[in-house]
Amino acid sequence: MGDYKKDLSGCIEKVVSINRVSKVTKGGKKMSFSALIVYGNGKGEVGYALGKANEVADAIRKGLANAKKNCVKVTLSGTTIPHEVLGHFGAAKVLLKPASEGTGVIAAAAVRAVCEAAGIKDILTKCLKSNNSINVIKATMEGLSQLRKDILNATE
């Protein structure tokens, strides 16, 4: 949806999706917006949030503030991840596989935003079952949180 932006500290901000939602009341439809934001420092820390407001700019600002608060540390192995992992959330499943140097990020839009914000440069991914961007991001984050550094050392 939106472009990648870097703030003054070099961190990556990405607007994954903006949804217009409406609540039907006695007086008619009340419109508001929700913005799904991914934020990362490119060095193994990444967070996401859903900001909701009556205006798009306010929703993005709220989402960005919450994403900064909810950053988690991701285990990296060079430019990729240490081992293969499957993340689940709701109906969404995301398969994350390490890739050799120079492969690039082969991923859907939501997974790509999380991987690039975390600083992963080479990875192969596959979204299984659901393509709902909120659930796919949550499944990706759950998969990245399962990564273990000690498994990398055991395989070498």
mmCIF file of C-alpha atoms in Angstrom:
data_model
loop_
_atom_site.group_PDB
_atom_site.id
_atom_site.type_symbol
_atom_site.label_atom_id
_atom_site.label_comp_id
_atom_site.label_asym_id
_atom_site.label_seq_id
_atom_site.Cartn_x
_atom_site.Cartn_y
_atom_site.Cartn_z
ATOM 1 C CA MET A 1 0.000 0.000 0.000
ATOM 2 C CA GLY A 2 2.354 2.733 1.233
ATOM 3 C CA ASP A 3 6.054 3.174 0.669
ATOM 4 C CA TYR A 4 8.870 2.320 3.026
ATOM 5 C CA LYS A 5 10.009 5.351 4.955
ATOM 6 C CA LYS A 6 13.073 5.781 7.103
ATOM 7 C CA ASP A 7 12.875 8.101 10.069
ATOM 8 C CA LEU A 8 15.787 10.180 11.376
ATOM 9 C CA SER A 9 17.287 7.237 13.318
ATOM 10 C CA GLY A 10 17.317 5.004 10.194
ATOM 11 C CA CYS A 11 14.356 2.872 11.290
ATOM 12 C CA ILE A 12 11.918 1.510 8.708
ATOM 13 C CA GLU A 13 8.204 2.395 8.771
ATOM 14 C CA LYS A 14 5.757 0.644 6.425
ATOM 15 C CA VAL A 15 2.007 1.106 6.027
ATOM 16 C CA VAL A 16 0.831 -2.389 5.031
ATOM 17 C CA SER A 17 -2.883 -1.648 4.637
ATOM 18 C CA ILE A 18 -5.490 1.021 5.274
ATOM 19 C CA ASN A 19 -9.108 -0.088 5.696
ATOM 20 C CA ARG A 20 -12.203 2.100 5.733
ATOM 21 C CA VAL A 21 -14.646 0.681 8.227
ATOM 22 C CA SER A 22 -18.180 1.833 9.024
ATOM 23 C CA LYS A 23 -20.475 1.503 11.990
ATOM 24 C CA VAL A 24 -24.175 1.683 11.232
ATOM 25 C CA THR A 25 -26.019 3.772 13.802
ATOM 26 C CA LYS A 26 -29.538 5.174 14.078
ATOM 27 C CA GLY A 27 -28.300 8.402 12.452
ATOM 28 C CA GLY A 28 -26.589 6.650 9.513
ATOM 29 C CA LYS A 29 -23.142 5.226 8.789
ATOM 30 C CA LYS A 30 -20.168 6.433 10.847
ATOM 31 C CA MET A 31 -16.930 6.040 8.842
ATOM 32 C CA SER A 32 -13.494 5.509 10.380
ATOM 33 C CA PHE A 33 -10.127 4.102 9.307
ATOM 34 C CA SER A 34 -7.746 1.415 10.510
ATOM 35 C CA ALA A 35 -4.080 1.363 9.465
ATOM 36 C CA LEU A 36 -1.772 -1.655 9.785
ATOM 37 C CA ILE A 37 1.805 -0.466 10.426
ATOM 38 C CA VAL A 38 5.124 -2.348 10.594
ATOM 39 C CA TYR A 39 8.148 -0.701 12.260
ATOM 40 C CA GLY A 40 11.709 -2.013 12.545
ATOM 41 C CA ASN A 41 15.305 -0.880 13.011
ATOM 42 C CA GLY A 42 16.753 -3.173 10.304
ATOM 43 C CA LYS A 43 19.013 -4.853 12.886
ATOM 44 C CA GLY A 44 16.733 -7.564 14.282
ATOM 45 C CA GLU A 45 14.015 -5.567 16.026
ATOM 46 C CA VAL A 46 10.517 -5.362 14.556
ATOM 47 C CA GLY A 47 7.007 -4.464 15.736
ATOM 48 C CA TYR A 48 3.551 -4.040 14.273
ATOM 49 C CA ALA A 49 0.303 -2.341 15.315
ATOM 50 C CA LEU A 50 -3.191 -1.537 14.118
ATOM 51 C CA GLY A 51 -4.075 2.144 14.554
ATOM 52 C CA LYS A 52 -7.720 3.208 14.412
ATOM 53 C CA ALA A 53 -9.054 6.766 14.067
ATOM 54 C CA ASN A 54 -11.562 8.947 12.213
ATOM 55 C CA GLU A 55 -8.842 10.251 9.851
ATOM 56 C CA VAL A 56 -6.200 8.286 7.906
ATOM 57 C CA ALA A 57 -3.253 10.381 9.147
ATOM 58 C CA ASP A 58 -4.326 9.962 12.784
ATOM 59 C CA ALA A 59 -4.715 6.194 12.337
ATOM 60 C CA ILE A 60 -1.193 5.948 10.855
ATOM 61 C CA ARG A 61 0.274 8.071 13.666
ATOM 62 C CA LYS A 62 -1.423 5.960 16.360
ATOM 63 C CA GLY A 63 -0.335 2.712 14.689
ATOM 64 C CA LEU A 64 3.269 3.903 14.392
ATOM 65 C CA ALA A 65 3.404 4.911 18.068
ATOM 66 C CA ASN A 66 2.062 1.502 19.153
ATOM 67 C CA ALA A 67 4.364 -0.400 16.765
ATOM 68 C CA LYS A 68 7.396 1.366 18.294
ATOM 69 C CA LYS A 69 6.256 0.279 21.773
ATOM 70 C CA ASN A 70 5.678 -3.352 20.756
ATOM 71 C CA CYS A 71 9.047 -4.126 19.135
ATOM 72 C CA VAL A 72 10.485 -7.615 19.654
ATOM 73 C CA LYS A 73 14.010 -8.945 19.065
ATOM 74 C CA VAL A 74 14.418 -11.444 16.193
ATOM 75 C CA THR A 75 17.272 -13.969 16.001
ATOM 76 C CA LEU A 76 19.207 -13.526 12.754
ATOM 77 C CA SER A 77 21.971 -15.564 11.155
ATOM 78 C CA GLY A 78 23.870 -13.147 8.919
ATOM 79 C CA THR A 79 21.349 -11.875 6.387
ATOM 80 C CA THR A 80 18.845 -14.715 6.864
ATOM 81 C CA ILE A 81 17.184 -16.708 9.658
ATOM 82 C CA PRO A 82 18.892 -19.631 11.468
ATOM 83 C CA HIS A 83 16.376 -22.373 10.582
ATOM 84 C CA GLU A 84 13.019 -23.164 8.974
ATOM 85 C CA VAL A 85 9.926 -22.297 11.013
ATOM 86 C CA LEU A 86 6.122 -22.325 10.636
ATOM 87 C CA GLY A 87 4.120 -19.546 12.318
ATOM 88 C CA HIS A 88 0.397 -19.869 13.060
ATOM 89 C CA PHE A 89 -2.236 -17.319 13.948
ATOM 90 C CA GLY A 90 -5.931 -17.939 13.459
ATOM 91 C CA ALA A 91 -6.369 -19.562 10.053
ATOM 92 C CA ALA A 92 -3.127 -18.037 8.750
ATOM 93 C CA LYS A 93 0.065 -20.080 8.514
ATOM 94 C CA VAL A 94 3.371 -18.676 7.293
ATOM 95 C CA LEU A 95 6.337 -20.869 6.331
ATOM 96 C CA LEU A 96 9.714 -19.124 6.704
ATOM 97 C CA LYS A 97 12.818 -20.791 5.232
ATOM 98 C CA PRO A 98 16.415 -19.545 5.289
ATOM 99 C CA ALA A 99 17.907 -18.717 1.896
ATOM 100 C CA SER A 100 21.450 -18.405 0.570
ATOM 101 C CA GLU A 101 23.112 -15.013 0.155
ATOM 102 C CA GLY A 102 21.816 -13.031 -2.816
ATOM 103 C CA THR A 103 18.371 -14.683 -2.937
ATOM 104 C CA GLY A 104 16.502 -11.639 -1.661
ATOM 105 C CA VAL A 105 13.183 -11.494 0.164
ATOM 106 C CA ILE A 106 10.718 -13.742 -1.646
ATOM 107 C CA ALA A 107 7.480 -13.025 0.191
ATOM 108 C CA ALA A 108 3.952 -11.623 0.012
ATOM 109 C CA ALA A 109 3.427 -7.936 0.826
ATOM 110 C CA ALA A 110 2.648 -8.331 4.540
ATOM 111 C CA VAL A 111 5.477 -10.839 5.192
ATOM 112 C CA ARG A 112 7.903 -8.758 3.093
ATOM 113 C CA ALA A 113 7.199 -5.682 5.220
ATOM 114 C CA VAL A 114 8.000 -7.580 8.452
ATOM 115 C CA CYS A 115 11.146 -9.241 7.036
ATOM 116 C CA GLU A 116 12.611 -6.043 5.571
ATOM 117 C CA ALA A 117 11.850 -4.050 8.731
ATOM 118 C CA ALA A 118 13.616 -6.728 10.798
ATOM 119 C CA GLY A 119 16.705 -6.569 8.560
ATOM 120 C CA ILE A 120 16.291 -9.991 6.916
ATOM 121 C CA LYS A 121 17.759 -9.747 3.400
ATOM 122 C CA ASP A 122 17.531 -13.387 2.187
ATOM 123 C CA ILE A 123 14.460 -15.519 2.966
ATOM 124 C CA LEU A 124 11.909 -17.766 1.260
ATOM 125 C CA THR A 125 8.320 -17.595 2.545
ATOM 126 C CA LYS A 126 4.922 -19.051 1.767
ATOM 127 C CA CYS A 127 1.530 -17.919 3.111
ATOM 128 C CA LEU A 128 -0.717 -20.915 3.677
ATOM 129 C CA LYS A 129 -4.518 -20.960 4.039
ATOM 130 C CA SER A 130 -5.333 -17.301 4.826
ATOM 131 C CA ASN A 131 -4.292 -14.099 3.045
ATOM 132 C CA ASN A 132 -5.769 -11.750 5.675
ATOM 133 C CA SER A 133 -2.928 -9.245 6.147
ATOM 134 C CA ILE A 134 -3.472 -8.765 9.904
ATOM 135 C CA ASN A 135 -3.432 -12.512 10.627
ATOM 136 C CA VAL A 136 -0.507 -13.077 8.219
ATOM 137 C CA ILE A 137 1.603 -10.451 10.033
ATOM 138 C CA LYS A 138 0.710 -11.957 13.419
ATOM 139 C CA ALA A 139 1.631 -15.446 12.125
ATOM 140 C CA THR A 140 4.938 -14.103 10.750
ATOM 141 C CA MET A 141 5.794 -12.458 14.069
ATOM 142 C CA GLU A 142 4.885 -15.672 15.921
ATOM 143 C CA GLY A 143 7.166 -17.642 13.576
ATOM 144 C CA LEU A 144 10.049 -15.179 13.984
ATOM 145 C CA SER A 145 9.685 -15.336 17.772
ATOM 146 C CA GLN A 146 10.200 -19.150 17.610
ATOM 147 C CA LEU A 147 13.673 -18.758 16.083
ATOM 148 C CA ARG A 148 16.495 -20.209 18.194
ATOM 149 C CA LYS A 149 20.216 -19.403 17.933
ATOM 150 C CA ASP A 150 21.333 -22.699 19.512
ATOM 151 C CA ILE A 151 19.814 -24.752 16.656
ATOM 152 C CA LEU A 152 22.134 -22.967 14.197
ATOM 153 C CA ASN A 153 25.208 -24.027 16.180
ATOM 154 C CA ALA A 154 23.976 -27.653 16.418
ATOM 155 C CA THR A 155 23.641 -27.988 12.616
ATOM 156 C CA GLU A 156 27.110 -26.674 11.805
#
